[in-house]
Amino acid sequence: MLGWALTFLVIALIAAALGFGGIAGTSAGIAQILFVIFLILFVVAMLARALRGKPPL
């Protein structure tokens, strides 16, 4: 999922450099949403692992 967020971020940067404001804004928004979802899932996974008695990493 982090890979998808980075992909959309790169698309947004390229589109912004070429002057496509609508595509850049949409791609940046998607990248932000995917990054937040990734962070939430990462925290949940770390908490689940800690609750099972294993060290976080």
Tab-separated table of C-alpha atoms in Angstrom:
chain	number	residue	atom	x	y	z
A	1	MET	CA	0.000	0.000	0.000
A	2	LEU	CA	2.892	2.327	0.691
A	3	GLY	CA	4.106	1.599	-2.830
A	4	TRP	CA	0.763	2.734	-4.259
A	5	ALA	CA	0.907	5.936	-2.220
A	6	LEU	CA	4.390	6.674	-3.525
A	7	THR	CA	3.266	5.911	-7.084
A	8	PHE	CA	0.398	8.390	-6.871
A	9	LEU	CA	2.740	10.952	-5.307
A	10	VAL	CA	5.140	10.628	-8.254
A	11	ILE	CA	2.235	10.916	-10.707
A	12	ALA	CA	1.085	14.055	-8.901
A	13	LEU	CA	4.554	15.609	-9.041
A	14	ILE	CA	4.962	14.865	-12.748
A	15	ALA	CA	1.472	16.152	-13.559
A	16	ALA	CA	2.107	19.329	-11.563
A	17	ALA	CA	5.392	19.910	-13.375
A	18	LEU	CA	3.626	19.541	-16.731
A	19	GLY	CA	0.810	21.887	-15.725
A	20	PHE	CA	-2.038	19.426	-15.311
A	21	GLY	CA	-3.493	20.864	-12.106
A	22	GLY	CA	-6.596	18.688	-11.906
A	23	ILE	CA	-4.738	15.417	-12.324
A	24	ALA	CA	-2.029	16.544	-9.908
A	25	GLY	CA	-4.559	17.473	-7.241
A	26	THR	CA	-6.451	14.215	-7.606
A	27	SER	CA	-3.293	12.105	-7.504
A	28	ALA	CA	-2.004	13.967	-4.467
A	29	GLY	CA	-5.324	13.426	-2.698
A	30	ILE	CA	-5.272	9.703	-3.440
A	31	ALA	CA	-1.659	9.472	-2.243
A	32	GLN	CA	-2.582	11.167	1.039
A	33	ILE	CA	-5.529	8.856	1.634
A	34	LEU	CA	-3.479	5.729	0.888
A	35	PHE	CA	-0.664	6.916	3.161
A	36	VAL	CA	-3.057	7.493	6.062
A	37	ILE	CA	-4.605	4.043	5.547
A	38	PHE	CA	-1.104	2.533	5.480
A	39	LEU	CA	-0.181	4.246	8.755
A	40	ILE	CA	-3.383	3.094	10.457
A	41	LEU	CA	-2.863	-0.513	9.338
A	42	PHE	CA	0.775	-0.373	10.461
A	43	VAL	CA	-0.177	0.829	13.947
A	44	VAL	CA	-2.909	-1.826	14.238
A	45	ALA	CA	-0.440	-4.533	13.197
A	46	MET	CA	2.128	-3.358	15.742
A	47	LEU	CA	-0.483	-3.264	18.512
A	48	ALA	CA	-1.720	-6.751	17.623
A	49	ARG	CA	1.816	-8.079	17.678
A	50	ALA	CA	2.504	-6.424	21.050
A	51	LEU	CA	-0.697	-7.839	22.546
A	52	ARG	CA	0.364	-11.341	21.515
A	53	GLY	CA	3.469	-10.954	23.654
A	54	LYS	CA	6.016	-10.465	20.881
A	55	PRO	CA	8.266	-7.400	20.676
A	56	PRO	CA	7.016	-4.737	18.216
A	57	LEU	CA	9.909	-5.210	15.788
